[in-house]
Amino acid sequence: MSKIYLEILDKPRKSTLNKLGKFSSLGYLAGGTALALQISHRVSLDFDFFIRKPASRTLVKKCREVFGEEIQLVRETADQLTILTPSNIKIDFVYYWYPLINSLIKSPPVNLASVVDIAADKAETIGRRATWRDYVDIFFLLKWKLFTLNNLISNALRKFKGEFNELLFLEQLVYFEDLEMTNITFLKEEYSEAEVKQYLGKKVKQLLKEQKF
């Protein structure tokens, strides 16, 4: 089993993770927290839980049973249920129908999406509604040589097929104008905003030169 870095979570979030175990039959943990649990690159505060069926009132009821009646409903659609726990921790239950590239990482109390799948998801997100955290995550995936840009693109194409636009991904990876910058708490290595942007720009420039887009 891959090493899981539970120490990236504070006490309230460890408790939240344990409670998410009650939903393990419905899906798995993905997103930035699942990535941080596997590579320990930054602190992650929220939880993205991918569910295999559309969100329903039954899911809302279960959330109240597990996290308490005091939860706040932030968003409630068939595609996504977002709640704030009494500890003010945000959880997104996202209806996610795309197939996995790799098997789930078996890790009590909840299974995790593999780094390969999370990386592909991040690449797809960059072309849509990315946050600064998504850029930082991709930065570390490249910086620590877990993937190349070509790897990210090929995995995203495999997972999302025609829905993924590689040129848009590369353009967005170096476009920061409309991005809201948020503070990142780094764990092993710390980088400035400028260093992250410069590195991503260099990698995109290299790939464009090699591939002659």
Short mmCIF file of C-alpha atoms in Angstrom, two decimals, residues 34-187:
data_model
loop_
_atom_site.label_atom_id
_atom_site.label_comp_id
_atom_site.label_asym_id
_atom_site.label_seq_id
_atom_site.Cartn_x
_atom_site.Cartn_y
_atom_site.Cartn_z
CA ALA A 34 -6.34 13.13 -1.78
CA LEU A 35 -3.22 14.31 -3.62
CA ALA A 36 -1.67 15.86 -0.51
CA LEU A 37 -2.33 12.66 1.45
CA GLN A 38 -0.21 10.83 -1.13
CA ILE A 39 2.63 13.26 -1.92
CA SER A 40 2.62 15.60 1.14
CA HIS A 41 3.30 18.80 -0.82
CA ARG A 42 0.91 21.27 0.83
CA VAL A 43 -1.79 21.62 3.44
CA SER A 44 -5.27 21.05 2.06
CA LEU A 45 -8.33 22.29 3.90
CA ASP A 46 -11.35 21.03 1.95
CA PHE A 47 -12.56 17.60 0.85
CA ASP A 48 -13.68 16.51 -2.62
CA PHE A 49 -15.62 13.25 -2.46
CA PHE A 50 -16.56 11.80 -5.84
CA ILE A 51 -19.82 9.85 -5.82
CA ARG A 52 -20.99 7.33 -8.41
CA LYS A 53 -24.64 8.40 -8.47
CA PRO A 54 -26.30 11.84 -8.58
CA ALA A 55 -26.65 13.60 -5.24
CA SER A 56 -30.06 13.19 -3.61
CA ARG A 57 -32.01 14.10 -0.50
CA THR A 58 -30.91 10.76 0.90
CA LEU A 59 -27.31 12.02 0.77
CA VAL A 60 -28.31 15.21 2.58
CA LYS A 61 -30.00 13.12 5.27
CA LYS A 62 -26.90 10.97 5.65
CA CYS A 63 -24.70 14.07 5.95
CA ARG A 64 -26.89 15.31 8.80
CA GLU A 65 -26.69 11.92 10.50
CA VAL A 66 -22.90 11.73 10.20
CA PHE A 67 -21.82 15.37 10.64
CA GLY A 68 -24.73 16.72 12.68
CA GLU A 69 -27.96 18.60 12.08
CA GLU A 70 -26.04 21.90 12.18
CA ILE A 71 -24.41 21.39 8.76
CA GLN A 72 -24.90 24.22 6.27
CA LEU A 73 -26.02 23.40 2.74
CA VAL A 74 -23.98 25.59 0.40
CA ARG A 75 -24.99 23.97 -2.87
CA GLU A 76 -27.52 21.26 -3.64
CA THR A 77 -27.90 19.99 -7.21
CA ALA A 78 -27.91 16.53 -8.78
CA ASP A 79 -24.28 17.04 -9.79
CA GLN A 80 -22.94 18.42 -6.54
CA LEU A 81 -23.77 18.68 -2.86
CA THR A 82 -21.58 21.11 -0.93
CA ILE A 83 -21.80 21.30 2.84
CA LEU A 84 -20.03 23.10 5.67
CA THR A 85 -19.60 20.95 8.75
CA PRO A 86 -20.11 22.37 12.26
CA SER A 87 -16.29 22.75 12.30
CA ASN A 88 -16.56 24.97 9.18
CA ILE A 89 -14.92 22.38 6.92
CA LYS A 90 -16.15 22.34 3.34
CA ILE A 91 -17.00 19.02 1.69
CA ASP A 92 -17.99 18.74 -1.97
CA PHE A 93 -19.83 15.55 -2.90
CA VAL A 94 -19.42 15.55 -6.68
CA TYR A 95 -21.27 13.23 -9.04
CA TYR A 96 -18.41 11.96 -11.17
CA TRP A 97 -19.04 9.57 -14.03
CA TYR A 98 -15.65 9.52 -15.75
CA PRO A 99 -13.84 6.16 -15.64
CA LEU A 100 -10.75 5.74 -13.51
CA ILE A 101 -7.39 5.25 -15.23
CA ASN A 102 -5.88 3.40 -12.27
CA SER A 103 -7.43 1.42 -9.45
CA LEU A 104 -8.35 3.26 -6.27
CA ILE A 105 -5.78 3.46 -3.49
CA LYS A 106 -7.11 1.29 -0.68
CA SER A 107 -6.73 3.36 2.44
CA PRO A 108 -8.98 3.28 5.48
CA PRO A 109 -11.25 5.01 6.26
CA VAL A 110 -11.87 5.96 2.60
CA ASN A 111 -10.32 4.95 -0.70
CA LEU A 112 -8.37 7.58 -2.63
CA ALA A 113 -8.15 8.36 -6.32
CA SER A 114 -4.68 7.53 -7.62
CA VAL A 115 -2.16 10.30 -8.30
CA VAL A 116 -2.50 9.48 -12.01
CA ASP A 117 -6.26 10.12 -11.91
CA ILE A 118 -5.96 13.23 -9.77
CA ALA A 119 -3.32 14.65 -12.12
CA ALA A 120 -5.60 14.05 -15.12
CA ASP A 121 -8.48 15.70 -13.25
CA LYS A 122 -6.28 18.70 -12.44
CA ALA A 123 -5.28 19.07 -16.10
CA GLU A 124 -8.93 19.05 -17.13
CA THR A 125 -9.80 21.56 -14.40
CA ILE A 126 -7.11 24.01 -15.56
CA GLY A 127 -9.05 24.46 -18.80
CA ARG A 128 -12.30 25.30 -16.94
CA ARG A 129 -12.53 26.84 -13.48
CA ALA A 130 -9.17 26.36 -11.86
CA THR A 131 -7.98 27.86 -8.59
CA TRP A 132 -4.44 28.84 -7.66
CA ARG A 133 -4.22 25.58 -5.68
CA ASP A 134 -4.71 23.61 -8.91
CA TYR A 135 -1.77 25.40 -10.50
CA VAL A 136 0.38 24.73 -7.44
CA ASP A 137 -0.59 21.05 -7.52
CA ILE A 138 0.43 20.72 -11.18
CA PHE A 139 3.64 22.62 -10.41
CA PHE A 140 4.63 20.00 -7.83
CA LEU A 141 3.64 17.08 -10.07
CA LEU A 142 6.04 18.45 -12.68
CA LYS A 143 8.74 19.78 -10.33
CA TRP A 144 9.04 16.49 -8.47
CA LYS A 145 9.10 14.65 -11.80
CA LEU A 146 6.01 12.60 -11.03
CA PHE A 147 4.79 13.51 -14.53
CA THR A 148 5.82 15.38 -17.64
CA LEU A 149 3.43 17.72 -19.41
CA ASN A 150 3.09 15.07 -22.12
CA ASN A 151 2.10 12.53 -19.45
CA LEU A 152 -0.55 14.86 -18.07
CA ILE A 153 -1.96 15.54 -21.52
CA SER A 154 -2.04 11.89 -22.61
CA ASN A 155 -3.73 10.81 -19.36
CA ALA A 156 -6.30 13.60 -19.60
CA LEU A 157 -7.06 12.66 -23.22
CA ARG A 158 -7.42 9.04 -22.18
CA LYS A 159 -9.82 9.93 -19.38
CA PHE A 160 -11.85 12.77 -20.89
CA LYS A 161 -11.37 12.06 -24.60
CA GLY A 162 -12.82 14.83 -26.79
CA GLU A 163 -13.85 16.90 -23.77
CA PHE A 164 -10.19 17.71 -23.06
CA ASN A 165 -8.52 20.35 -25.20
CA GLU A 166 -4.74 20.14 -24.89
CA LEU A 167 -4.08 23.54 -26.46
CA LEU A 168 -6.55 25.21 -24.11
CA PHE A 169 -4.89 23.43 -21.19
CA LEU A 170 -1.45 24.74 -22.19
CA GLU A 171 -2.80 28.26 -22.73
CA GLN A 172 -4.56 28.31 -19.37
CA LEU A 173 -1.54 26.87 -17.57
CA VAL A 174 0.31 30.14 -18.20
CA TYR A 175 -2.67 32.53 -17.96
CA PHE A 176 -3.07 34.02 -14.50
CA GLU A 177 -4.91 37.30 -15.15
CA ASP A 178 -8.31 36.34 -13.71
CA LEU A 179 -6.94 34.04 -11.04
CA GLU A 180 -7.59 34.81 -7.39
CA MET A 181 -4.37 34.22 -5.51
CA THR A 182 -4.77 32.37 -2.22
CA ASN A 183 -2.21 31.57 0.45
CA ILE A 184 -0.65 28.12 0.28
CA THR A 185 0.91 26.39 3.28
CA PHE A 186 3.77 24.34 1.85
CA LEU A 187 5.10 21.26 3.61
#
